[in-house]
Amino acid sequence: VCLQLGVEDGRAVTFIPKTVRELITSSAEADGKLTVTARRQLKQQRDRRSGSAIIQYVDQPSDDLRETPDESVDVVISLQAAARMMENGLDWKKSVQEAARVLKPGGRLLFCEQTELGGTSYVDYVAQLATVKSGEEDLENAERFLVFEEGGVDDVDLVLTPHVAGVAIKSEDGGLTAEERSAKKAQEEKDRVADISISAFERGLKKRKKKKKVVAEDESSA
């Protein structure tokens, strides 16, 4: 499942791979509704590209994805949407926060945006976005965790206004305390050792069976 921030046209239909089953829309317009043009172009591109994703036409602002549940999306894409949000009175920073909310752990945020918006670096904001553990009451003193792990970015030189393209990966461990992370790593190591032991036992069992078979064949031919 893929969600696009600030749908303006039908580009996303040809941008995403055919393995994506569903494309959810959001709008950079002030009223949070898709424009008639955006709806038409999405439909045209889907009709031209057989086997493309089913489009869920959802009227929701890009900075308030109210119709999309937590951790329900595999990929969020943002294609030059942040500047349009600013022009229309929406908050592009909240759109990044909303992307983090709806993404599943390990999900991807793919973006091509202006390098700076209102004096803030888009990449730095994504990289420094942090959250607290769910259910924490003392938010002011709570331990904070980075939402996104390192991905990759590159400058885009084909436009007059500097842009940056990249991918950010939602952390699998977001919201876990230091103790919980250590416990998770310890369990993963324990599981890894167990897998190695099982594999060694299975290889030894196959060798013993093969040896017995050879001995039985030798005895029958004697």
GROMACS .gro file of N, CA and C in nm, residues 18-19 41 48 50 52 55 60 66 92 99 103 118 132 148 165 171 186-187 205-207 215:
model
   69
   18LYS      N    1   0.435  -0.199  -1.025
   18LYS     CA    2   0.306  -0.269  -1.034
   18LYS      C    3   0.282  -0.363  -0.917
   19THR      N    4   0.386  -0.387  -0.836
   19THR     CA    5   0.368  -0.471  -0.719
   19THR      C    6   0.288  -0.398  -0.610
   41GLN      N    7  -0.651   1.305  -1.405
   41GLN     CA    8  -0.522   1.255  -1.451
   41GLN      C    9  -0.485   1.121  -1.388
   48ARG      N   10  -0.439   0.382  -1.878
   48ARG     CA   11  -0.333   0.357  -1.977
   48ARG      C   12  -0.236   0.248  -1.932
   50SER      N   13  -0.204  -0.088  -1.765
   50SER     CA   14  -0.275  -0.207  -1.719
   50SER      C   15  -0.203  -0.269  -1.600
   52SER      N   16  -0.201  -0.162  -1.297
   52SER     CA   17  -0.152  -0.066  -1.198
   52SER      C   18  -0.238  -0.070  -1.072
   55ILE      N   19  -0.672   0.283  -0.710
   55ILE     CA   20  -0.660   0.417  -0.651
   55ILE      C   21  -0.775   0.441  -0.552
   60GLN      N   22  -0.830   1.415   0.203
   60GLN     CA   23  -0.770   1.439   0.334
   60GLN      C   24  -0.648   1.529   0.314
   66ARG      N   25  -0.628   1.212   0.822
   66ARG     CA   26  -0.731   1.168   0.917
   66ARG      C   27  -0.801   1.040   0.876
   92TRP      N   28   0.396   2.161   0.604
   92TRP     CA   29   0.469   2.048   0.544
   92TRP      C   30   0.538   1.964   0.652
   99ALA      N   31   0.324   1.122   0.783
   99ALA     CA   32   0.384   1.011   0.708
   99ALA      C   33   0.444   0.909   0.803
  103LEU      N   34   0.307   0.512   0.840
  103LEU     CA   35   0.399   0.410   0.790
  103LEU      C   36   0.414   0.294   0.888
  118GLY      N   37   1.114   2.757   0.395
  118GLY     CA   38   1.100   2.849   0.508
  118GLY      C   39   1.221   2.850   0.598
  132VAL      N   40   0.813   0.992   2.128
  132VAL     CA   41   0.828   0.932   2.260
  132VAL      C   42   0.753   0.800   2.262
  148PHE      N   43   1.305   0.796   1.197
  148PHE     CA   44   1.360   0.739   1.073
  148PHE      C   45   1.506   0.700   1.089
  165ALA      N   46   1.640   1.459  -0.346
  165ALA     CA   47   1.562   1.335  -0.355
  165ALA      C   48   1.623   1.233  -0.261
  171SER      N   49   1.207   0.347   1.156
  171SER     CA   50   1.278   0.257   1.245
  171SER      C   51   1.191   0.141   1.290
  186ALA      N   52   1.929  -0.905   2.228
  186ALA     CA   53   1.968  -1.030   2.293
  186ALA      C   54   1.883  -1.147   2.243
  187GLN      N   55   1.753  -1.123   2.228
  187GLN     CA   56   1.663  -1.227   2.179
  187GLN      C   57   1.696  -1.263   2.034
  205LEU      N   58   2.226  -3.502   1.084
  205LEU     CA   59   2.127  -3.608   1.066
  205LEU      C   60   2.131  -3.663   0.924
  206LYS      N   61   2.145  -3.572   0.826
  206LYS     CA   62   2.152  -3.616   0.686
  206LYS      C   63   2.277  -3.701   0.662
  207LYS      N   64   2.388  -3.660   0.725
  207LYS     CA   65   2.513  -3.736   0.707
  207LYS      C   66   2.501  -3.875   0.767
  215VAL      N   67   2.633  -4.819   0.436
  215VAL     CA   68   2.666  -4.943   0.508
  215VAL      C   69   2.568  -5.054   0.472
   0.00000   0.00000   0.00000
